[in-house]
mmCIF file of C-alpha atoms in Angstrom:
data_model
loop_
_atom_site.group_PDB
_atom_site.id
_atom_site.type_symbol
_atom_site.label_atom_id
_atom_site.label_comp_id
_atom_site.label_asym_id
_atom_site.label_seq_id
_atom_site.Cartn_x
_atom_site.Cartn_y
_atom_site.Cartn_z
ATOM 1 C CA LYS G 1 -49.800 -37.743 53.219
ATOM 2 C CA GLN G 2 -47.788 -39.902 50.810
ATOM 3 C CA TRP G 3 -47.376 -37.042 48.327
ATOM 4 C CA TYR G 4 -46.428 -34.700 51.169
ATOM 5 C CA GLN G 5 -43.780 -37.148 52.384
ATOM 6 C CA ARG G 6 -42.381 -37.505 48.864
ATOM 7 C CA ARG G 7 -42.193 -33.739 48.485
ATOM 8 C CA VAL G 8 -40.337 -33.487 51.820
ATOM 9 C CA VAL G 9 -37.814 -36.163 50.753
ATOM 10 C CA ILE G 10 -37.220 -34.531 47.373
ATOM 11 C CA THR G 11 -36.571 -31.148 48.980
ATOM 12 C CA ALA G 12 -34.058 -32.714 51.392
ATOM 13 C CA GLY G 13 -30.668 -31.167 51.948
ATOM 14 C CA ASN G 14 -28.665 -34.134 50.672
ATOM 15 C CA SER G 15 -28.339 -34.098 46.881
ATOM 16 C CA HIS G 16 -27.941 -37.899 46.686
ATOM 17 C CA VAL G 17 -31.260 -38.330 48.481
ATOM 18 C CA ARG G 18 -32.934 -35.956 46.021
ATOM 19 C CA TYR G 19 -31.494 -37.860 43.041
ATOM 20 C CA GLY G 20 -32.639 -41.244 44.381
ATOM 21 C CA ALA G 21 -36.088 -39.922 45.323
ATOM 22 C CA ALA G 22 -36.574 -38.485 41.832
ATOM 23 C CA LEU G 23 -35.723 -41.810 40.167
ATOM 24 C CA ALA G 24 -37.925 -43.719 42.624
ATOM 25 C CA LEU G 25 -40.826 -41.402 41.820
ATOM 26 C CA GLY G 26 -40.284 -41.852 38.072
ATOM 27 C CA ILE G 27 -40.154 -45.658 38.330
ATOM 28 C CA SER G 28 -43.221 -45.908 40.574
ATOM 29 C CA CYS G 29 -45.314 -43.598 38.342
ATOM 30 C CA ALA G 30 -43.927 -44.755 34.983
ATOM 31 C CA GLY G 31 -46.347 -44.337 32.092
ATOM 32 C CA SER G 32 -49.064 -42.809 34.290
ATOM 33 C CA GLY G 33 -48.686 -39.117 33.421
ATOM 34 C CA MET G 34 -49.666 -38.213 36.990
ATOM 35 C CA LYS G 35 -49.937 -34.474 37.561
ATOM 36 C CA GLU G 36 -48.807 -34.795 41.183
ATOM 37 C CA ALA G 37 -45.572 -36.551 40.164
ATOM 38 C CA LEU G 38 -44.811 -33.982 37.467
ATOM 39 C CA SER G 39 -45.499 -31.101 39.844
ATOM 40 C CA ILE G 40 -42.813 -32.499 42.187
ATOM 41 C CA LEU G 41 -40.280 -33.246 39.435
ATOM 42 C CA GLU G 42 -40.656 -29.976 37.529
ATOM 43 C CA PRO G 43 -38.900 -27.723 40.093
ATOM 44 C CA MET G 44 -36.107 -30.299 40.459
ATOM 45 C CA ILE G 45 -35.061 -29.656 36.848
ATOM 46 C CA ASN G 46 -33.663 -26.310 38.070
ATOM 47 C CA ASP G 47 -31.758 -27.899 40.977
ATOM 48 C CA PRO G 48 -28.241 -26.458 41.546
ATOM 49 C CA VAL G 49 -26.670 -29.963 41.474
ATOM 50 C CA ASN G 50 -26.104 -31.367 37.990
ATOM 51 C CA TYR G 51 -26.839 -35.045 38.662
ATOM 52 C CA VAL G 52 -30.071 -34.142 40.464
ATOM 53 C CA ARG G 53 -31.210 -32.334 37.314
ATOM 54 C CA GLN G 54 -30.256 -35.434 35.324
ATOM 55 C CA GLY G 55 -32.366 -37.650 37.589
ATOM 56 C CA ALA G 56 -35.333 -35.267 37.311
ATOM 57 C CA LEU G 57 -35.170 -35.394 33.508
ATOM 58 C CA LEU G 58 -35.016 -39.208 33.484
ATOM 59 C CA ALA G 59 -37.876 -39.520 35.968
ATOM 60 C CA SER G 60 -40.125 -37.088 34.095
ATOM 61 C CA ALA G 61 -39.543 -39.014 30.859
ATOM 62 C CA MET G 62 -40.582 -42.262 32.575
ATOM 63 C CA VAL G 63 -43.779 -40.652 33.833
ATOM 64 C CA LEU G 64 -44.596 -39.303 30.344
ATOM 65 C CA VAL G 65 -44.019 -42.535 28.397
ATOM 66 C CA GLN G 66 -46.817 -43.093 25.836
ATOM 67 C CA GLN G 67 -48.629 -39.906 26.821
ATOM 68 C CA ASN G 68 -50.083 -37.377 24.385
ATOM 69 C CA GLU G 69 -51.275 -33.820 24.851
ATOM 70 C CA HIS G 70 -54.861 -34.987 25.320
ATOM 71 C CA MET G 71 -53.890 -37.286 28.192
ATOM 72 C CA CYS G 72 -51.242 -34.995 29.702
ATOM 73 C CA PRO G 73 -51.265 -31.281 28.730
ATOM 74 C CA LYS G 74 -47.732 -30.780 30.134
ATOM 75 C CA LEU G 75 -46.183 -33.129 27.584
ATOM 76 C CA LYS G 76 -45.248 -30.366 25.133
ATOM 77 C CA THR G 77 -43.492 -28.266 27.790
ATOM 78 C CA PHE G 78 -41.339 -31.207 28.885
ATOM 79 C CA LYS G 79 -40.489 -32.209 25.303
ATOM 80 C CA ASP G 80 -39.437 -28.638 24.532
ATOM 81 C CA LEU G 81 -37.357 -28.685 27.711
ATOM 82 C CA PHE G 82 -35.564 -31.889 26.625
ATOM 83 C CA SER G 83 -34.671 -30.492 23.202
ATOM 84 C CA LYS G 84 -33.636 -27.128 24.675
ATOM 85 C CA THR G 85 -31.344 -28.800 27.229
ATOM 86 C CA MET G 86 -29.687 -30.944 24.550
ATOM 87 C CA SER G 87 -28.913 -27.940 22.338
ATOM 88 C CA ASP G 88 -27.798 -25.594 25.137
ATOM 89 C CA LYS G 89 -24.052 -25.016 24.822
ATOM 90 C CA HIS G 90 -23.730 -23.700 28.374
ATOM 91 C CA GLU G 91 -25.461 -26.670 30.019
ATOM 92 C CA ASP G 92 -23.495 -29.267 31.978
ATOM 93 C CA VAL G 93 -22.516 -32.446 30.118
ATOM 94 C CA MET G 94 -24.153 -34.677 32.732
ATOM 95 C CA VAL G 95 -27.463 -32.840 32.366
ATOM 96 C CA LYS G 96 -27.235 -33.050 28.563
ATOM 97 C CA PHE G 97 -26.721 -36.792 28.848
ATOM 98 C CA GLY G 98 -29.864 -37.031 30.980
ATOM 99 C CA ALA G 99 -31.849 -35.025 28.423
ATOM 100 C CA ILE G 100 -30.677 -37.311 25.593
ATOM 101 C CA LEU G 101 -31.725 -40.404 27.548
ATOM 102 C CA ALA G 102 -35.048 -38.754 28.430
ATOM 103 C CA GLN G 103 -35.735 -38.054 24.758
ATOM 104 C CA GLY G 104 -35.083 -41.729 23.996
ATOM 105 C CA ILE G 105 -37.247 -42.976 26.878
ATOM 106 C CA ILE G 106 -40.232 -40.857 25.920
ATOM 107 C CA ASN G 107 -40.053 -42.232 22.333
ATOM 108 C CA ALA G 108 -39.204 -45.820 23.326
ATOM 109 C CA GLY G 109 -39.938 -48.458 20.716
ATOM 110 C CA GLY G 110 -41.341 -45.930 18.277
ATOM 111 C CA ARG G 111 -43.793 -44.886 21.042
ATOM 112 C CA ASN G 112 -45.097 -48.446 21.176
ATOM 113 C CA CYS G 113 -43.457 -49.417 24.491
ATOM 114 C CA THR G 114 -43.976 -48.516 28.123
ATOM 115 C CA VAL G 115 -41.892 -48.926 31.274
ATOM 116 C CA SER G 116 -43.381 -51.497 33.631
ATOM 117 C CA MET G 117 -42.278 -54.049 36.237
ATOM 118 C CA ARG G 118 -45.400 -56.162 35.772
ATOM 119 C CA THR G 119 -46.826 -58.234 32.966
ATOM 120 C CA GLN G 120 -50.207 -57.446 31.445
ATOM 121 C CA TYR G 121 -51.758 -60.039 33.784
ATOM 122 C CA GLY G 122 -50.340 -58.414 36.939
ATOM 123 C CA HIS G 123 -47.422 -60.788 37.604
ATOM 124 C CA THR G 124 -43.998 -59.443 38.561
ATOM 125 C CA ASN G 125 -41.622 -59.339 35.602
ATOM 126 C CA VAL G 126 -38.216 -60.210 37.064
ATOM 127 C CA PRO G 127 -36.117 -59.050 34.053
ATOM 128 C CA SER G 128 -37.832 -55.642 34.203
ATOM 129 C CA VAL G 129 -37.081 -55.333 37.920
ATOM 130 C CA VAL G 130 -33.436 -56.257 37.386
ATOM 131 C CA GLY G 131 -33.138 -53.886 34.424
ATOM 132 C CA LEU G 132 -34.481 -50.924 36.401
ATOM 133 C CA LEU G 133 -32.288 -51.812 39.379
ATOM 134 C CA VAL G 134 -29.130 -51.765 37.257
ATOM 135 C CA PHE G 135 -30.293 -48.644 35.395
ATOM 136 C CA THR G 136 -30.392 -46.681 38.641
ATOM 137 C CA HIS G 137 -26.593 -47.116 38.828
ATOM 138 C CA THR G 138 -26.016 -45.231 35.575
ATOM 139 C CA TRP G 139 -24.382 -42.463 37.639
ATOM 140 C CA PHE G 140 -21.529 -44.909 38.408
ATOM 141 C CA TRP G 141 -20.959 -46.180 34.840
ATOM 142 C CA PHE G 142 -22.953 -44.730 31.941
ATOM 143 C CA PRO G 143 -23.135 -47.966 29.814
ATOM 144 C CA LEU G 144 -25.471 -49.373 32.491
ATOM 145 C CA SER G 145 -28.192 -47.200 30.950
ATOM 146 C CA HIS G 146 -28.732 -49.938 28.329
ATOM 147 C CA PHE G 147 -30.294 -52.159 31.014
ATOM 148 C CA LEU G 148 -33.418 -49.999 30.906
ATOM 149 C CA CYS G 149 -34.353 -51.870 27.713
ATOM 150 C CA LEU G 150 -35.237 -54.877 29.892
ATOM 151 C CA ALA G 151 -38.069 -52.831 31.431
ATOM 152 C CA PHE G 152 -39.585 -51.808 28.073
ATOM 153 C CA GLN G 153 -42.757 -53.741 27.326
ATOM 154 C CA PRO G 154 -44.694 -53.426 24.061
ATOM 155 C CA THR G 155 -48.349 -52.412 24.250
ATOM 156 C CA TYR G 156 -50.308 -54.359 21.666
ATOM 157 C CA LEU G 157 -53.456 -56.309 20.882
ATOM 158 C CA ILE G 158 -53.115 -59.319 18.580
ATOM 159 C CA GLY G 159 -55.952 -61.681 17.761
ATOM 160 C CA LEU G 160 -55.159 -65.307 16.865
ATOM 161 C CA ASN G 161 -57.371 -68.060 15.473
ATOM 162 C CA LYS G 162 -57.307 -71.758 16.418
ATOM 163 C CA ASP G 163 -54.178 -72.259 14.263
ATOM 164 C CA LEU G 164 -52.438 -69.346 16.040
ATOM 165 C CA LYS G 165 -52.531 -67.237 12.888
ATOM 166 C CA MET G 166 -53.637 -63.609 12.582
ATOM 167 C CA PRO G 167 -56.951 -63.244 10.707
ATOM 168 C CA VAL G 168 -57.975 -60.045 8.973
ATOM 169 C CA MET G 169 -60.355 -58.304 11.382
ATOM 170 C CA LYS G 170 -60.907 -55.045 13.255
ATOM 171 C CA PHE G 171 -61.144 -54.116 16.913
ATOM 172 C CA LYS G 172 -63.340 -51.325 18.222
ATOM 173 C CA SER G 173 -61.925 -48.655 20.529
ATOM 174 C CA CYS G 174 -64.847 -47.037 22.360
ATOM 175 C CA ALA G 175 -63.032 -43.714 22.710
ATOM 176 C CA LYS G 176 -62.252 -40.752 20.497
ATOM 177 C CA PRO G 177 -59.240 -41.328 18.185
ATOM 178 C CA SER G 178 -57.374 -38.344 19.674
ATOM 179 C CA THR G 179 -57.574 -39.805 23.193
ATOM 180 C CA TYR G 180 -54.947 -42.504 22.616
ATOM 181 C CA ALA G 181 -53.376 -41.244 19.375
ATOM 182 C CA TYR G 182 -49.655 -40.973 18.714
ATOM 183 C CA PRO G 183 -48.114 -37.668 19.841
ATOM 184 C CA PRO G 184 -47.099 -35.418 16.918
ATOM 185 C CA LEU G 185 -43.687 -36.039 15.396
ATOM 186 C CA LEU G 186 -40.858 -33.572 15.782
ATOM 187 C CA GLU G 187 -40.783 -31.147 12.869
ATOM 188 C CA PRO G 188 -37.433 -29.840 11.599
ATOM 189 C CA PRO G 189 -37.006 -26.070 11.894
ATOM 190 C CA LYS G 190 -38.195 -24.219 8.816
ATOM 191 C CA GLU G 191 -35.563 -22.318 6.893
ATOM 192 C CA LYS G 192 -36.373 -18.643 6.651
ATOM 193 C CA GLU G 193 -36.159 -17.142 3.189
ATOM 194 C CA LYS G 194 -33.434 -14.547 2.996
ATOM 195 C CA GLU G 195 -34.794 -11.208 1.859
ATOM 196 C CA LYS G 196 -32.887 -9.509 -0.903
ATOM 197 C CA VAL G 197 -31.325 -6.322 0.377
ATOM 198 C CA SER G 198 -31.260 -3.492 -2.110
ATOM 199 C CA THR G 199 -27.790 -2.079 -2.781
ATOM 200 C CA ALA G 200 -27.144 1.407 -1.477
ATOM 201 C CA VAL G 201 -26.649 4.060 -4.164
ATOM 202 C CA LEU G 202 -24.564 7.109 -3.289
ATOM 203 C CA SER G 203 -25.664 10.580 -4.328
ATOM 204 C CA THR G 204 -22.421 11.162 -6.234
ATOM 205 C CA THR G 205 -22.870 8.040 -8.360
ATOM 206 C CA ALA G 206 -26.474 9.001 -9.105
ATOM 207 C CA LYS G 207 -25.363 12.462 -10.279
ATOM 208 C CA LYS G 208 -22.663 10.942 -12.483
ATOM 209 C CA ALA G 209 -25.119 8.483 -14.029
ATOM 210 C CA ALA G 210 -27.597 11.301 -14.703
ATOM 211 C CA LYS G 211 -24.881 13.396 -16.397
ATOM 212 C CA SER G 212 -23.750 10.489 -18.575
ATOM 213 C CA LYS G 213 -27.348 9.768 -19.636
ATOM 214 C CA SER G 214 -28.061 13.384 -20.465
ATOM 215 C CA SER G 215 -24.908 13.649 -22.579
ATOM 216 C CA SER G 216 -25.313 10.361 -24.494
ATOM 217 C CA ALA G 217 -29.083 9.784 -24.760
ATOM 218 C CA THR G 218 -31.405 11.428 -27.282
ATOM 219 C CA PRO G 219 -34.241 13.651 -26.088
ATOM 220 C CA MET G 220 -36.791 10.866 -26.726
ATOM 221 C CA GLU G 221 -34.901 8.362 -24.552
ATOM 222 C CA VAL G 222 -34.469 10.612 -21.518
ATOM 223 C CA ASP G 223 -37.045 10.142 -18.743
ATOM 224 C CA THR G 224 -38.085 13.119 -16.731
ATOM 225 C CA PRO G 225 -37.674 12.884 -12.937
ATOM 226 C CA ALA G 226 -41.452 13.022 -12.499
ATOM 227 C CA ALA G 227 -41.927 9.969 -14.731
ATOM 228 C CA ALA G 228 -39.211 8.078 -12.867
ATOM 229 C CA ASP G 229 -40.920 8.828 -9.563
ATOM 230 C CA LYS G 230 -44.242 7.595 -10.938
ATOM 231 C CA LYS G 231 -42.661 4.323 -12.068
ATOM 232 C CA ALA G 232 -41.098 3.800 -8.635
ATOM 233 C CA GLU G 233 -44.448 4.459 -6.945
ATOM 234 C CA GLU G 234 -46.204 2.024 -9.282
ATOM 235 C CA LYS G 235 -43.671 -0.688 -8.458
ATOM 236 C CA LYS G 236 -44.135 -0.106 -4.729
ATOM 237 C CA GLU G 237 -47.901 -0.364 -5.098
ATOM 238 C CA GLU G 238 -47.564 -3.611 -7.059
ATOM 239 C CA LYS G 239 -45.386 -5.097 -4.316
ATOM 240 C CA LYS G 240 -47.880 -4.040 -1.652
ATOM 241 C CA GLU G 241 -50.725 -5.678 -3.567
ATOM 242 C CA GLU G 242 -48.709 -8.894 -3.951
ATOM 243 C CA ASN G 243 -47.977 -8.954 -0.197
ATOM 244 C CA LYS G 244 -51.656 -8.388 0.572
ATOM 245 C CA GLU G 245 -52.665 -11.286 -1.687
ATOM 246 C CA GLU G 246 -50.112 -13.592 -0.036
ATOM 247 C CA LYS G 247 -51.400 -12.653 3.434
ATOM 248 C CA LYS G 248 -54.989 -13.309 2.309
ATOM 249 C CA GLU G 249 -54.021 -16.774 1.010
ATOM 250 C CA GLU G 250 -52.257 -17.592 4.290
ATOM 251 C CA LYS G 251 -55.331 -16.513 6.265
ATOM 252 C CA LYS G 252 -57.562 -18.689 4.068
ATOM 253 C CA GLU G 253 -55.301 -21.718 4.609
ATOM 254 C CA LYS G 254 -55.321 -21.181 8.386
ATOM 255 C CA ALA G 255 -59.107 -20.800 8.375
ATOM 256 C CA ASP G 256 -59.497 -24.044 6.398
ATOM 257 C CA GLU G 257 -57.245 -25.893 8.857
ATOM 258 C CA GLU G 258 -59.236 -24.551 11.806
ATOM 259 C CA LYS G 259 -62.488 -25.654 10.173
ATOM 260 C CA LYS G 260 -61.124 -29.167 9.719
ATOM 261 C CA GLU G 261 -60.090 -29.300 13.369
ATOM 262 C CA LYS G 262 -63.470 -28.009 14.521
ATOM 263 C CA LYS G 263 -65.306 -30.848 12.804
ATOM 264 C CA GLU G 264 -66.901 -33.242 15.221
ATOM 265 C CA GLU G 265 -64.594 -36.116 16.074
ATOM 266 C CA ALA G 266 -65.883 -39.679 15.969
ATOM 267 C CA LYS G 267 -66.755 -41.235 19.322
ATOM 268 C CA PHE G 268 -65.097 -44.553 18.460
ATOM 269 C CA GLU G 269 -62.349 -45.951 16.253
ATOM 270 C CA LEU G 270 -61.849 -49.185 14.327
ATOM 271 C CA ILE G 271 -58.318 -50.562 14.560
ATOM 272 C CA ALA G 272 -57.015 -53.351 12.335
ATOM 273 C CA ASN G 273 -55.430 -56.508 13.728
ATOM 274 C CA PRO G 274 -52.609 -56.384 14.980
ATOM 275 C CA ALA G 275 -53.093 -53.100 16.844
ATOM 276 C CA ARG G 276 -51.256 -50.706 19.140
ATOM 277 C CA VAL G 277 -53.286 -50.544 22.357
ATOM 278 C CA LEU G 278 -52.109 -48.623 25.417
ATOM 279 C CA VAL G 279 -52.479 -49.980 28.947
ATOM 280 C CA GLU G 280 -55.205 -47.435 29.754
ATOM 281 C CA GLN G 281 -56.911 -48.138 26.431
ATOM 282 C CA ARG G 282 -57.499 -51.838 27.161
ATOM 283 C CA ASN G 283 -60.615 -51.066 29.216
ATOM 284 C CA VAL G 284 -62.352 -49.481 26.209
ATOM 285 C CA MET G 285 -61.390 -52.130 23.642
ATOM 286 C CA ASP G 286 -63.955 -54.505 22.163
ATOM 287 C CA ILE G 287 -64.518 -56.611 19.055
ATOM 288 C CA GLU G 288 -66.718 -55.123 16.358
ATOM 289 C CA SER G 289 -70.285 -56.440 16.538
ATOM 290 C CA SER G 290 -70.406 -57.279 12.825
ATOM 291 C CA SER G 291 -67.168 -59.303 13.024
ATOM 292 C CA ARG G 292 -67.184 -63.051 12.499
ATOM 293 C CA TYR G 293 -64.836 -63.475 15.461
ATOM 294 C CA SER G 294 -65.377 -63.276 19.203
ATOM 295 C CA SER G 295 -63.012 -63.596 22.142
ATOM 296 C CA VAL G 296 -62.724 -67.003 23.821
ATOM 297 C CA TRP G 297 -61.997 -65.398 27.166
ATOM 298 C CA ASN G 298 -64.836 -63.111 28.240
ATOM 299 C CA ARG G 299 -63.254 -60.348 30.287
ATOM 300 C CA ASN G 300 -63.422 -56.594 30.651
ATOM 301 C CA GLY G 301 -61.034 -55.041 28.172
ATOM 302 C CA LEU G 302 -58.712 -56.567 25.610
ATOM 303 C CA GLY G 303 -54.927 -56.519 25.480
ATOM 304 C CA GLY G 304 -51.956 -58.664 24.539
ATOM 305 C CA PHE G 305 -52.601 -61.942 22.726
ATOM 306 C CA ILE G 306 -56.209 -63.130 22.588
ATOM 307 C CA VAL G 307 -57.571 -66.339 21.073
ATOM 308 C CA LEU G 308 -60.565 -65.819 18.785
ATOM 309 C CA ARG G 309 -63.581 -68.023 18.193
ATOM 310 C CA ASP G 310 -64.735 -68.219 14.576
ATOM 311 C CA THR G 311 -68.545 -68.026 14.344
ATOM 312 C CA LYS G 312 -68.451 -69.073 10.679
ATOM 313 C CA GLY G 313 -66.582 -72.335 11.018
ATOM 314 C CA GLY G 314 -65.596 -73.969 7.749
ATOM 315 C CA ALA G 315 -65.566 -70.757 5.718
ATOM 316 C CA GLU G 316 -62.303 -69.510 4.296
ATOM 317 C CA GLU G 317 -60.377 -67.042 6.425
ATOM 318 C CA ASP G 318 -58.297 -64.110 5.271
ATOM 319 C CA ILE G 319 -54.950 -64.546 7.013
ATOM 320 C CA ILE G 320 -52.358 -61.806 7.404
ATOM 321 C CA GLU G 321 -49.119 -62.911 5.787
ATOM 322 C CA THR G 322 -46.087 -62.847 8.049
ATOM 323 C CA LEU G 323 -42.622 -62.365 6.607
ATOM 324 C CA GLN G 324 -39.766 -64.372 8.031
ATOM 325 C CA PRO G 325 -36.620 -62.340 8.738
ATOM 326 C CA THR G 326 -33.715 -63.074 6.428
ATOM 327 C CA THR G 327 -30.118 -61.963 6.751
ATOM 328 C CA ALA G 328 -28.273 -60.814 3.674
ATOM 329 C CA ALA G 329 -24.994 -62.073 5.088
ATOM 330 C CA GLU G 330 -26.099 -65.702 4.862
ATOM 331 C CA ASP G 331 -26.870 -65.404 1.149
ATOM 332 C CA THR G 332 -23.861 -63.430 -0.039
ATOM 333 C CA THR G 333 -20.973 -64.655 2.128
ATOM 334 C CA THR G 334 -19.810 -68.091 3.199
ATOM 335 C CA GLU G 335 -18.411 -68.931 6.577
ATOM 336 C CA GLU G 336 -14.641 -69.218 6.675
ATOM 337 C CA LYS G 337 -13.089 -72.381 8.076
ATOM 338 C CA GLU G 338 -11.527 -72.053 11.484
ATOM 339 C CA PRO G 339 -7.756 -72.514 11.625
ATOM 340 C CA SER G 340 -6.487 -75.891 12.818
ATOM 341 C CA PRO G 341 -5.087 -76.054 16.370
ATOM 342 C CA PRO G 342 -1.302 -75.930 16.769
ATOM 343 C CA GLU G 343 0.694 -79.146 17.034
ATOM 344 C CA PRO G 344 1.645 -80.295 20.539
ATOM 345 C CA PHE G 345 4.996 -79.051 21.804
ATOM 346 C CA GLU G 346 7.118 -78.966 24.931
ATOM 347 C CA TYR G 347 8.130 -75.706 26.530
ATOM 348 C CA THR G 348 11.791 -75.435 27.562
ATOM 349 C CA GLU G 349 13.618 -72.453 29.021
#
């Protein structure tokens, strides 16, 4: 009934209601990749009103945050739609702006962030709520779109020892690597090689060239027309053979790639500390059995910061070195002294 009610609201006659319902659906289903939500938002992308199409693009990007083709098969179609809308010269500017924002949302934080109004422990995150509230007013003033950054939350798993330092260790993801892998990067369009076009030779010029050759060349140097035809045929055959060899090599390369893909994928994956772990992936995360560390807090799934217990106390630990951020401006330039305040004076007309 809830999905039916949402579909009724989104197909309402008022365009402002449709825009608000689309954003509400995107915020409520952010990062879930729900098929029902996408099935409602997909027809709204072809809405006759421009700002409704913008809202549908933004909402669909929120739903598809941190999704890959294994988790959501419709991801590729929506990504192609975003890029097509951005490059379409005949599309409305408002819709293009929505497609640009959608492309940024779907790749937020280098695909290491999700949109959420709750912390990893289930508590309400007030800055995220405020950020999404202000973001919904982007239609009024477009710089308000920056407030969406308050709702971005990184998805990570970091193990710390008793000194709150990161030891060298590995976590075990009890799922296939492709299940929670990064989506493929955008590839630039390949430049097509320009084929050389043979220059057209007129019959009159050919006759003139033949006459000049017959008058100037010796009998030994003149080629008969039959020999010239044979040479042309031999060249054509050589080109055909070269093209056949190139096609065979391409087929072999494709077959090798298919064989690599068909190889059985591992049923688990070892991820080094610190790790990128999605919200859905936390339930399948565990510490490797052969590791010297174990989690202090015994719970189902791992995510966020966890404190580790060292089973080999006293032995040396391999610690991951952390680099402190430095600014080049502090080293190269010196701060200028502020000017002194003006002397007191009396104002007279």
